[in-house]
Short mmCIF file of C-alpha atoms and ligand atoms in Angstrom, two decimals:
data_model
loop_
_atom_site.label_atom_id
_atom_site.label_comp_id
_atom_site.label_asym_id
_atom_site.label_seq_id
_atom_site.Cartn_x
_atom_site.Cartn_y
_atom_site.Cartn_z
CA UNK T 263 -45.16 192.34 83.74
CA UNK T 264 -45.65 190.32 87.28
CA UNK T 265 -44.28 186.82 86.99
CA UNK T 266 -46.63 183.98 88.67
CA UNK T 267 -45.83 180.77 89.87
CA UNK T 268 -49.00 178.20 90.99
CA UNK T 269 -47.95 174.72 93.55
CA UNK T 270 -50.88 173.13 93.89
CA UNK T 271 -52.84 174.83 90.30
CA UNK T 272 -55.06 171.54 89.54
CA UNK T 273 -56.48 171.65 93.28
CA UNK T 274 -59.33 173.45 93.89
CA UNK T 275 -57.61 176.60 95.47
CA UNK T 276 -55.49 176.21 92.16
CA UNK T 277 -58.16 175.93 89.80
CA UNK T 278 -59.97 179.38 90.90
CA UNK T 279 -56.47 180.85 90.87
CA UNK T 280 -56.19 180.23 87.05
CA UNK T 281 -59.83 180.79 86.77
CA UNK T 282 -58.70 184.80 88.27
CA UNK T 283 -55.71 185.14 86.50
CA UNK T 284 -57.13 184.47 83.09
CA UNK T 285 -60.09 186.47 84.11
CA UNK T 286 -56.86 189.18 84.45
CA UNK T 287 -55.65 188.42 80.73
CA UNK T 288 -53.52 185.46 81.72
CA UNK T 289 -50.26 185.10 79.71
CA UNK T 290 -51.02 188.93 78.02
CA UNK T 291 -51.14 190.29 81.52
CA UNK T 292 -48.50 188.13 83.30
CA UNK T 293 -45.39 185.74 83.34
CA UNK T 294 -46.36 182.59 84.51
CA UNK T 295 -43.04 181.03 85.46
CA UNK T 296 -44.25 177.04 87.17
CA UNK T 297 -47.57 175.60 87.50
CA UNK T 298 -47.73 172.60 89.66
CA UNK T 299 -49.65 169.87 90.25
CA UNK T 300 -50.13 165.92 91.36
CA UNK T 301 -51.53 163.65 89.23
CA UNK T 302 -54.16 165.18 87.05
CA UNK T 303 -51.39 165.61 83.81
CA UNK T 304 -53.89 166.43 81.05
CA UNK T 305 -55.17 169.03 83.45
CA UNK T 306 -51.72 170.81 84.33
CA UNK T 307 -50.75 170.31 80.26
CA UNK T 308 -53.71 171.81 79.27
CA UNK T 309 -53.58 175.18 81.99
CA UNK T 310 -49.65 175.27 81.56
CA UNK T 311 -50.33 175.63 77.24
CA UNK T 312 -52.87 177.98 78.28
CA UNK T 313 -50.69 180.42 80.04
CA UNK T 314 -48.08 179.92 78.54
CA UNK T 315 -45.56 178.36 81.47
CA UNK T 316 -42.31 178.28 81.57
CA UNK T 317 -42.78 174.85 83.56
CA UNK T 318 -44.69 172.29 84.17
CA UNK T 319 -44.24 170.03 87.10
CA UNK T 320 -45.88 166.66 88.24
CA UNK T 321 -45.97 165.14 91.78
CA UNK T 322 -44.48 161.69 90.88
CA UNK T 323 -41.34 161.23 88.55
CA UNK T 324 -43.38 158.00 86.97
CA UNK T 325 -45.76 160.68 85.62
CA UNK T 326 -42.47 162.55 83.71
CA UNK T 327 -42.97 160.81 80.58
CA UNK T 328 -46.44 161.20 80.26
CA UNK T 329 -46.46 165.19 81.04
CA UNK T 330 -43.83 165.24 78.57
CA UNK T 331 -45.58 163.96 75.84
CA UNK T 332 -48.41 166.16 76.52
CA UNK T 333 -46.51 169.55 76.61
CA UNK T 334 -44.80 168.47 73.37
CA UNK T 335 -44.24 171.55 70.59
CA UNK T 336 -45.80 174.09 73.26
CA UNK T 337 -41.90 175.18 74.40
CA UNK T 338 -43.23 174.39 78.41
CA UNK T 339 -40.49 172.56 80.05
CA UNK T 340 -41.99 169.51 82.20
CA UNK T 341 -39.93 167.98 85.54
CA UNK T 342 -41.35 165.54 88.19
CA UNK T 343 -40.74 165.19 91.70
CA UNK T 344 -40.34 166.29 95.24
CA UNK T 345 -36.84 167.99 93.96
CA UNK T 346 -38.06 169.33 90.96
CA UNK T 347 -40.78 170.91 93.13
CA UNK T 348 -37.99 172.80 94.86
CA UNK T 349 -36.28 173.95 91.87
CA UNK T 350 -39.50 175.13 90.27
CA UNK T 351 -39.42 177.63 93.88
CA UNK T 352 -36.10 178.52 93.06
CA UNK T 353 -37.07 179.97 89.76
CA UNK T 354 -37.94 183.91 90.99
CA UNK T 355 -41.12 185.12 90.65
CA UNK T 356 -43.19 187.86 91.90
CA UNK T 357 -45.85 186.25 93.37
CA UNK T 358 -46.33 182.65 94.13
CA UNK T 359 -49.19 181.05 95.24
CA UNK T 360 -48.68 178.00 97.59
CA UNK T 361 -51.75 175.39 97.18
CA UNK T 362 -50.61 172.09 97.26
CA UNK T 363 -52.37 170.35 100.25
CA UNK T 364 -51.00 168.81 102.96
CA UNK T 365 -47.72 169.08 104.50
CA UNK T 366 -46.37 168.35 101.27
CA UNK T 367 -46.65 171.77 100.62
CA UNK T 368 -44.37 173.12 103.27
CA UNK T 369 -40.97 172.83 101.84
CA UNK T 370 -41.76 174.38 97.73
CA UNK T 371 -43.76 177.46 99.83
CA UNK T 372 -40.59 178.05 102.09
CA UNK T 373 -38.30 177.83 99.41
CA UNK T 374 -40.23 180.54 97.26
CA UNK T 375 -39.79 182.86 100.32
CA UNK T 376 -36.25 183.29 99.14
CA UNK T 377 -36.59 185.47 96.67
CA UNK T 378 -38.52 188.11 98.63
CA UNK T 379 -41.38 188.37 96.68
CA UNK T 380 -45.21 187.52 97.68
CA UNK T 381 -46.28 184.17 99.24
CA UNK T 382 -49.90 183.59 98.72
CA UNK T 383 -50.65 181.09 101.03
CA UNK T 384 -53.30 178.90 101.39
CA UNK T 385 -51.44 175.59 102.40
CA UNK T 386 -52.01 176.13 105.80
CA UNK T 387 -50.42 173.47 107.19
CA UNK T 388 -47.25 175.05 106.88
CA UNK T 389 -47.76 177.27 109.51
CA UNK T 390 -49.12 174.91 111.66
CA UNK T 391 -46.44 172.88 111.43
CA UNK T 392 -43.52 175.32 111.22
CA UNK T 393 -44.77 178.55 111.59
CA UNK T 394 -42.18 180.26 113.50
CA UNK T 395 -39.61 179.15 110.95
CA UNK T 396 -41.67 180.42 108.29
CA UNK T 397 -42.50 183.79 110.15
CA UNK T 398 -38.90 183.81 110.48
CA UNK T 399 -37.88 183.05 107.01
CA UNK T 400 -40.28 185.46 105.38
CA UNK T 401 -38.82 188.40 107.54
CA UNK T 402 -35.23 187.02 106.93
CA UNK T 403 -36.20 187.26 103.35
CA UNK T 404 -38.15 190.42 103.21
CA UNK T 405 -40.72 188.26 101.80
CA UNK T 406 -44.41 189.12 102.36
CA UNK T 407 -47.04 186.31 103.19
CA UNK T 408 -50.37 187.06 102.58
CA UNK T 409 -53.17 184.81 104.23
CA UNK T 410 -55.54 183.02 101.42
CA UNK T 411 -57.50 180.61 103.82
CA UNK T 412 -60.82 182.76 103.62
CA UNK T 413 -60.93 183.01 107.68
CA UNK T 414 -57.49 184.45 107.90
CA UNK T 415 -57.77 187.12 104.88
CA UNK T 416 -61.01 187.88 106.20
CA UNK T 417 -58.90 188.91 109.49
CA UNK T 418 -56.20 190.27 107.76
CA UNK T 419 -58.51 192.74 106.10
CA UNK T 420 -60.19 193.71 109.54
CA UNK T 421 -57.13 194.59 110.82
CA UNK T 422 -55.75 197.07 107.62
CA UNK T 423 -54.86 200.69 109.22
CA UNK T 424 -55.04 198.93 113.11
CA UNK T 425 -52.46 198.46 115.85
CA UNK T 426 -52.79 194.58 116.12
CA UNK T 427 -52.29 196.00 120.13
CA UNK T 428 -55.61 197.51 120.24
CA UNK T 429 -57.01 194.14 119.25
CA UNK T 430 -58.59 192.41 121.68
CA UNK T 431 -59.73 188.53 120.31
CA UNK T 432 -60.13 186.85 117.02
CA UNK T 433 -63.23 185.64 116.37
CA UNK T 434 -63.05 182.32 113.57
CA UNK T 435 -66.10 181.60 112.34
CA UNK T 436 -66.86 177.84 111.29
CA UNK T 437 -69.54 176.69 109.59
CA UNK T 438 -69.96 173.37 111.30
CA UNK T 439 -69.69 171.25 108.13
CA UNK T 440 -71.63 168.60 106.58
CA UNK T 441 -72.74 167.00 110.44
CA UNK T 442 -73.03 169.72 111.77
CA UNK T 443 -77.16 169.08 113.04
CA UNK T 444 -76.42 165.58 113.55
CA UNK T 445 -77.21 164.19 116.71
CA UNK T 446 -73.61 163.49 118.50
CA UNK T 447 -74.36 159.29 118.95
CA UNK T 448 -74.56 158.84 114.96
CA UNK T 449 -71.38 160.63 114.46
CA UNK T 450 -69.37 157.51 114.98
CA UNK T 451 -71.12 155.87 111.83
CA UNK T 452 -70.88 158.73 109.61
CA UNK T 453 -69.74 157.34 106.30
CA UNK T 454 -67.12 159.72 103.98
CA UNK T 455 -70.18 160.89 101.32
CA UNK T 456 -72.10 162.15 104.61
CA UNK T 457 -69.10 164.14 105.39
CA UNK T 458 -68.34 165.31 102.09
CA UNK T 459 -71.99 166.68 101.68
CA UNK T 460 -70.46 170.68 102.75
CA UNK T 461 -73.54 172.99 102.68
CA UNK T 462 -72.08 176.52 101.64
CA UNK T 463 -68.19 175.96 100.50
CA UNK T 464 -67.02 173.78 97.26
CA UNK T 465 -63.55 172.74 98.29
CA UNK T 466 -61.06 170.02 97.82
CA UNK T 467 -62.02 166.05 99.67
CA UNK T 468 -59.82 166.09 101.84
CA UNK T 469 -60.49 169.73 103.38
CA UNK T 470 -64.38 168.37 103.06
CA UNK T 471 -63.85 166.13 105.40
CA UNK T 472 -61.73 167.78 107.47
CA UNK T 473 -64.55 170.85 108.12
CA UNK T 474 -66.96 168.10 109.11
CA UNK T 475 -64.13 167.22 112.05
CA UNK T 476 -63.65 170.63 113.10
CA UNK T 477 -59.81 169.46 112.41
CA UNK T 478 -59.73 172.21 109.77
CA UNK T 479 -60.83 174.80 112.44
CA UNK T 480 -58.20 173.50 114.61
CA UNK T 481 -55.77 173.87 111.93
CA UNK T 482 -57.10 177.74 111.03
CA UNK T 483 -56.51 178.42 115.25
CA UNK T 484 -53.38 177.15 115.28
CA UNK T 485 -52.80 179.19 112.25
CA UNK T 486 -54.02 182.31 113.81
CA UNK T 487 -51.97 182.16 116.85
CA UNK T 488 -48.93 181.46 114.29
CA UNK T 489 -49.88 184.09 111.64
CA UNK T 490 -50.88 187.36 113.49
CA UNK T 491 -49.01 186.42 116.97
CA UNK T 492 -52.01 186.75 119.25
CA UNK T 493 -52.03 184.63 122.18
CA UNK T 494 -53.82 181.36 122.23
CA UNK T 495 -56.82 182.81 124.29
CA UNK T 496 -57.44 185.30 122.56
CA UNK T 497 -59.07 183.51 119.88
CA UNK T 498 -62.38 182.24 119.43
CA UNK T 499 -64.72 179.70 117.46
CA UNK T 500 -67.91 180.21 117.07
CA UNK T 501 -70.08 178.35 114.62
CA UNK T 502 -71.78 180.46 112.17
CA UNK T 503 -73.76 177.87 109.31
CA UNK T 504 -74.18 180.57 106.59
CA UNK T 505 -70.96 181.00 106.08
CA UNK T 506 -71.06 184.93 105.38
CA UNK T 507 -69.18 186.25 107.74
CA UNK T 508 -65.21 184.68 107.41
CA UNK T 509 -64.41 186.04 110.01
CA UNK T 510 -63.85 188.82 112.95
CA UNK T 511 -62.01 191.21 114.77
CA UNK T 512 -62.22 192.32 118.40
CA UNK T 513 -60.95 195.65 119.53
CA UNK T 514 -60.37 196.59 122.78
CA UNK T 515 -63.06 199.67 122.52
CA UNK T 516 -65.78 196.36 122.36
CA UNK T 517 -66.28 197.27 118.45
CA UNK T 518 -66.11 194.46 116.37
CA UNK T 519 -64.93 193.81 112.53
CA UNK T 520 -66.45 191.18 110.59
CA UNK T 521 -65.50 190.58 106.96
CA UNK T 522 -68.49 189.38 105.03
CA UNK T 523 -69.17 188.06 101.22
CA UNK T 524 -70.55 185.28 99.52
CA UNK T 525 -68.67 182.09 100.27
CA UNK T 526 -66.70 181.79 97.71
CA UNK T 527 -62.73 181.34 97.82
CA UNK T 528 -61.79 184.04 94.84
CA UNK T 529 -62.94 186.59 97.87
CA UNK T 530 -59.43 185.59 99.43
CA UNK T 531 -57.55 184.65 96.34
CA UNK T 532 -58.72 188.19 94.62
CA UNK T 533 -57.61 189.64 97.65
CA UNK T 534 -54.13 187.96 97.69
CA UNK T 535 -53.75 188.45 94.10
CA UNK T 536 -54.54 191.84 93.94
CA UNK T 537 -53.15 193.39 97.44
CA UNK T 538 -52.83 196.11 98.15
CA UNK T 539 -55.64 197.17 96.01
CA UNK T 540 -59.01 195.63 95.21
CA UNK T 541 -59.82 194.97 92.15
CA UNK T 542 -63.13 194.04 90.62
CA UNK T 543 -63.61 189.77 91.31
CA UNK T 544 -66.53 187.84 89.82
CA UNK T 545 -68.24 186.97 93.07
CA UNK T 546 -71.84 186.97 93.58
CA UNK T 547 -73.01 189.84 95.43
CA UNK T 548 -74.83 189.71 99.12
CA UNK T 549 -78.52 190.39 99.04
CA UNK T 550 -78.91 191.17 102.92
CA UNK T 551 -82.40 191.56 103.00
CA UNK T 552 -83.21 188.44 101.31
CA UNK T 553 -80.80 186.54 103.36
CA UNK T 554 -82.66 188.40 106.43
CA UNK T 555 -80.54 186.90 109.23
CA UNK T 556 -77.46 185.27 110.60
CA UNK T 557 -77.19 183.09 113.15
CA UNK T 558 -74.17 181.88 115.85
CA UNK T 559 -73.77 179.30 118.12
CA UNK T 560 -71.02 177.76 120.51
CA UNK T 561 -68.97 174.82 119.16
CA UNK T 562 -69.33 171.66 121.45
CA UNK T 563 -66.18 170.47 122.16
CA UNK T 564 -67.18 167.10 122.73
CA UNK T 565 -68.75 166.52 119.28
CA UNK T 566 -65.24 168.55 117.90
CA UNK T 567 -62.42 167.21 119.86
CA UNK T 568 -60.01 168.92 117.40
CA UNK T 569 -60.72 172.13 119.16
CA UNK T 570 -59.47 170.68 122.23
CA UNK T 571 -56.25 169.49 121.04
CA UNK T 572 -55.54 172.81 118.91
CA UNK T 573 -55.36 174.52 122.79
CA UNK T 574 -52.96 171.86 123.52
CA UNK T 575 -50.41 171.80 120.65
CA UNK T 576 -50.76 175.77 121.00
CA UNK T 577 -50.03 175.31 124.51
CA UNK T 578 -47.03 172.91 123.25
CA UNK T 579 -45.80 175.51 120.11
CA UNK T 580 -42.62 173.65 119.04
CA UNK T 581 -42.60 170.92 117.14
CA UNK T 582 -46.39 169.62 118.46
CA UNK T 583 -48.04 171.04 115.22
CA UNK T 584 -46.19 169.11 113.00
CA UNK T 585 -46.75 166.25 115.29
CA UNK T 586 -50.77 167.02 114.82
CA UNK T 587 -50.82 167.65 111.29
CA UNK T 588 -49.33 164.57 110.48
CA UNK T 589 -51.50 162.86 112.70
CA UNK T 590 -54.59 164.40 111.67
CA UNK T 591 -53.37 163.60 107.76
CA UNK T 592 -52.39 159.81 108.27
CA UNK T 593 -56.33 159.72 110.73
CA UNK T 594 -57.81 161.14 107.78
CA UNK T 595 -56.37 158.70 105.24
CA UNK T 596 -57.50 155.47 106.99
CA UNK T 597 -61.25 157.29 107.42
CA UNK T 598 -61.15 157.94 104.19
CA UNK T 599 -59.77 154.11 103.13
CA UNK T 600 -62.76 153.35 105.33
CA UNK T 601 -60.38 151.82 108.19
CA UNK T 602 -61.20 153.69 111.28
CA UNK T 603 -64.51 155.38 112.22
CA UNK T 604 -65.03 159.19 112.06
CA UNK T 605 -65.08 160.00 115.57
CA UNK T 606 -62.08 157.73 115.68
CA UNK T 607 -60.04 160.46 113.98
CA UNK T 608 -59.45 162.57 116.92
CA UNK T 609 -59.06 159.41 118.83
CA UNK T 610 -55.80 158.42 116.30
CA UNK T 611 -54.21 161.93 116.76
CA UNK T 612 -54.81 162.48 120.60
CA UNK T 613 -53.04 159.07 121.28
CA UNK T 614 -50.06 160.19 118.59
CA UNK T 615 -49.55 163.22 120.38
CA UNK T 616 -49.53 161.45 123.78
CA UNK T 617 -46.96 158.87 122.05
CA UNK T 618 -44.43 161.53 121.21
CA UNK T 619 -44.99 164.03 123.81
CA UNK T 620 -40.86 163.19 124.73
CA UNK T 621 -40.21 163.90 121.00
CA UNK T 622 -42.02 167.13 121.13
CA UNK T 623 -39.72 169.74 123.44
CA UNK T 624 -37.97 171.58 120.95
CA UNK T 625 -37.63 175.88 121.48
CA UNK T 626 -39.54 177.66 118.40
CA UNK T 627 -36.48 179.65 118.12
CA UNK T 628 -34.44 176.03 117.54
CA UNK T 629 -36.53 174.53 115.00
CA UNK T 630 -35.72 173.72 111.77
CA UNK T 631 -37.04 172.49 108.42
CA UNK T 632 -35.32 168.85 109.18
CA UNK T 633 -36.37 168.70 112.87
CA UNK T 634 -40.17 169.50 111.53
CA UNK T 635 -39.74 166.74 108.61
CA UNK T 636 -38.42 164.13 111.09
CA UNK T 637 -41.47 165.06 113.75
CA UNK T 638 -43.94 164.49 110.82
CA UNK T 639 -42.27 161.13 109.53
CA UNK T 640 -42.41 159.94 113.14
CA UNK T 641 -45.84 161.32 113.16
CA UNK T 642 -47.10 159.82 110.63
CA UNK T 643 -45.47 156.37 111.73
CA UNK T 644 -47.31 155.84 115.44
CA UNK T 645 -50.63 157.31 113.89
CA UNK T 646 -50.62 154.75 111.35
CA UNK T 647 -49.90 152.18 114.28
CA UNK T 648 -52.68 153.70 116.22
CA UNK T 649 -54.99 153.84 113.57
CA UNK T 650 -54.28 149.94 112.44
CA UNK T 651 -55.17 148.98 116.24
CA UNK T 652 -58.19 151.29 116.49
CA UNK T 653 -59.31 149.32 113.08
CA UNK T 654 -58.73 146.00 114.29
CA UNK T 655 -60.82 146.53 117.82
CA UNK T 656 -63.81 147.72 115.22
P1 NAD M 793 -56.93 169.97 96.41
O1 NAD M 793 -56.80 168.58 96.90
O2 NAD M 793 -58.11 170.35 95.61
O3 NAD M 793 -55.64 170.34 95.55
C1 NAD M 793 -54.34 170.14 96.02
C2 NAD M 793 -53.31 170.38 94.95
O4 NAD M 793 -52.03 169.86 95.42
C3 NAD M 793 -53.57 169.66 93.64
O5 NAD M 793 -52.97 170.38 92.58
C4 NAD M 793 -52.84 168.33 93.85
O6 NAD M 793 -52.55 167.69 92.63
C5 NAD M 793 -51.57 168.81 94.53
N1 NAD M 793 -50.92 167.81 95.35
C6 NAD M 793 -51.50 166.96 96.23
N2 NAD M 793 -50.56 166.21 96.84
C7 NAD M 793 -49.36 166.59 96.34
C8 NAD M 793 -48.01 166.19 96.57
N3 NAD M 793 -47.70 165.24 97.45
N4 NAD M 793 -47.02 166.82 95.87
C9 NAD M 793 -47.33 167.78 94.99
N5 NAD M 793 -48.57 168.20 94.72
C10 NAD M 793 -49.59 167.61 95.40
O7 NAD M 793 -56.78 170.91 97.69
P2 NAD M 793 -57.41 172.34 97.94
O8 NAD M 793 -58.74 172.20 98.53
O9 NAD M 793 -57.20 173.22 96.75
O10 NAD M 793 -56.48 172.87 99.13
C11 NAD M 793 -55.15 173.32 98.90
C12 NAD M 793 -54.66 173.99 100.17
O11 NAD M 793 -55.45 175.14 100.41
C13 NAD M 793 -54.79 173.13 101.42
O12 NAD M 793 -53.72 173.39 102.27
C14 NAD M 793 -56.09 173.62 102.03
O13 NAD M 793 -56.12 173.43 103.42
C15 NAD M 793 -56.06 175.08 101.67
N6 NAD M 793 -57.36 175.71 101.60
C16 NAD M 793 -58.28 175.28 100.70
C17 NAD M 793 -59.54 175.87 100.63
C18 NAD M 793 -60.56 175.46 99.59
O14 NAD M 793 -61.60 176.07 99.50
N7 NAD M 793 -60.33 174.45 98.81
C19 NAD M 793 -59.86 176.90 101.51
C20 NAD M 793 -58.90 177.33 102.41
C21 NAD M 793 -57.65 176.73 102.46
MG1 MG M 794 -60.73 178.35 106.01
#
């Protein structure tokens, strides 16, 4: 029997994780060794009962007592905590699935690389932030990663049975999000429900929010570049608003790739979950000819700054994509708290990355998980300054 462990199973990535692995005969079919989430107890009780976990853990210790009493007489063990998080890694399994969001989610993923087996993972911040030490670690480990962000499985699956030297550019496609058609002078008003309205994908807020910016694009490049070593410019963004083709594959006979479905995330998961085969994944089908046609356009880098500073923390490797992450995270939580405008996101993390630029020189080959924890802290300390100023001249 394959033994599963979930981080992150109450998100939305989680959610249609559990949704598959029922779908697979859940606790009959598998082990399910720790299901984690944040603050949503009744949820993770109820999923953890369900599945029969071997453990249950919650995001903040003040939570313990609560998930406790909920998981009483159903023999799942409950913990709480940032350490707890880790030790729920720690416990082997075959496949874990890492899908807590945020940065957050670096240190349980890296941990669960230790015991070799498959990292599912759609936190994708942890490459951006620490990618070559995760590259590293997984290779160290013989651990496999397998991409679950929909562009980069969508890629990965383009490329089965090539030489990744015959490829010649990666194409991400983007949908554009929620703004996408608005007129570039009203995008410094938009409110948070205008840029939570997504038009194809259902997703968590804060990744919502985040495809409106274009910062989750720069995020996916940055996790190209990190995933499948390509060089910076050789990858692409090109908007595509139906969202059916996740993404492409350049070779360098001019042929192109392109993984299509219906937008929806158990494409990827499925994929992950089921590697190296395909199994059969409740997805609705494509109807081509009633869709009748797709169209592309350029992103405009002025309405997307985010694309712009992906080149440059690319440019940067090191320790600039923690830098950005934590930047982008700390913008995002004073847009969201309604402090700072939305254009003024890329504003918050351009001037953060300017700020520690000093901080920032570190060899890939040199990093570690502290030097990438102290970059974000520090990160996340000047944004918040810069953010606080950019709210007071509004
Ligand atoms: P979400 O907000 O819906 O869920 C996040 C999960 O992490 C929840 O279980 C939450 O309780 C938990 N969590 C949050 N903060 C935590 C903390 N500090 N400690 C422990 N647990 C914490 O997010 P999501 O949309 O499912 O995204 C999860 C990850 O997958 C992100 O990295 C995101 O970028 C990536 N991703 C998501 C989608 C999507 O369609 N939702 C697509 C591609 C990639
Ligand atoms: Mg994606």
């Amino acid at each position: 029997m394959r033994s599963i462990s979930i981080f992150g199973a109450t998100g939305s990535i989680g959610e249609q994780t559990v949704d598959l692995l029922l779908r697979a005969g859940g606790a009959r079919t598998h082990r399910v060794v720790a299901l984690t989430g944040g603050r949503n107890l009744a949820r993770l009780a109820e999923m953890a009962r369900l599945l029969r976990a071997e453990i249950a853990v919650c995001a903040d210790p003040r939570d313990l007592r609560e998930l406790r009493e909920r998981l009483a007489g159903s023999g799942v063990e409950a913990a709480a905590g940032p350490e707890a998080l880790l030790e729920a890694a720690d416990r082997p399994a075959d496949w874990v699935m890492s899908a807590i969001v945020g940065a957050a989610g670096l240190a349980p993923g890296f941990r669960a690389l230790r015991h070799g087996g498959t990292l599912a993972l759609a936190n994708k911040e942890s490459l951006v932030t620490a990618g070559p030490l995760l590259m590293a670690e997984a290779a160290r480990q013989r651990a496999r990663i397998l991409p679950v962000d929909s562009e980069h499985s969508a890629i990965f699956q383009a490329l089965v049975g090539e030489d990744i030297a015959a490829v010649e550019r990666i194409i991400l496609t983007a949908s554009g999000g929620a703004l996408r058609d608005w007129p570039i002078e009203r995008l410094a008003a938009a409110t948070v429900a205008e840029a939570l309205a997504h038009p194809n994908w259902t997703m968590g807020l804060r990744i919502t929010i985040d495809s409106a910016s274009m910062f989750n694009k720069a995020l996916e490049v940055i996790e190209t570049r990190e995933f499948f070593g390509v060089a910076p410019d050789q990858i692409e963004v090109i908007i595509h608003p139906e969202s059916l083709i996740h993404s492409m594959v350049g070779y360098r006979d001019g042929a192109i790739m392109a993984h299509m479905g219906a937008p929806d995330m158990r494409h990827s998961i499925g994929y992950a979950l089921n590697w190296p085969e395909r199994a059969a994944l409740p997805v609705a089908r494509l109807d081509l000819a009633r869709i009748g046609q797709l169209t592309f356009r350029a992103p405009d880098l002025q309405r997307y700054p985010a694309l712009r500073l992906a080149r440059e923390v690319m440019a940067r490797r090191g320790l600039a994509g923690a830098a950005f992450n934590a930047a982008k995270e700390v913008a995002l939580d004073h847009f969201l708290a309604g402090g700072i405008g939305f254009m003024d996101m890329g504003c918050v993390v351009e001037a953060t990355l300017e700020v520690l630029d000093p901080e920032l020189g570190r060899e890939n080959d040199r990093m570690t998980l502290e030097d990438v924890q102290a970059v974000d802290h520090l990160a996340r300390q000047r944004a918040g300054e810069v953010a606080r100023r950019q709210a007071g001249e509004r």
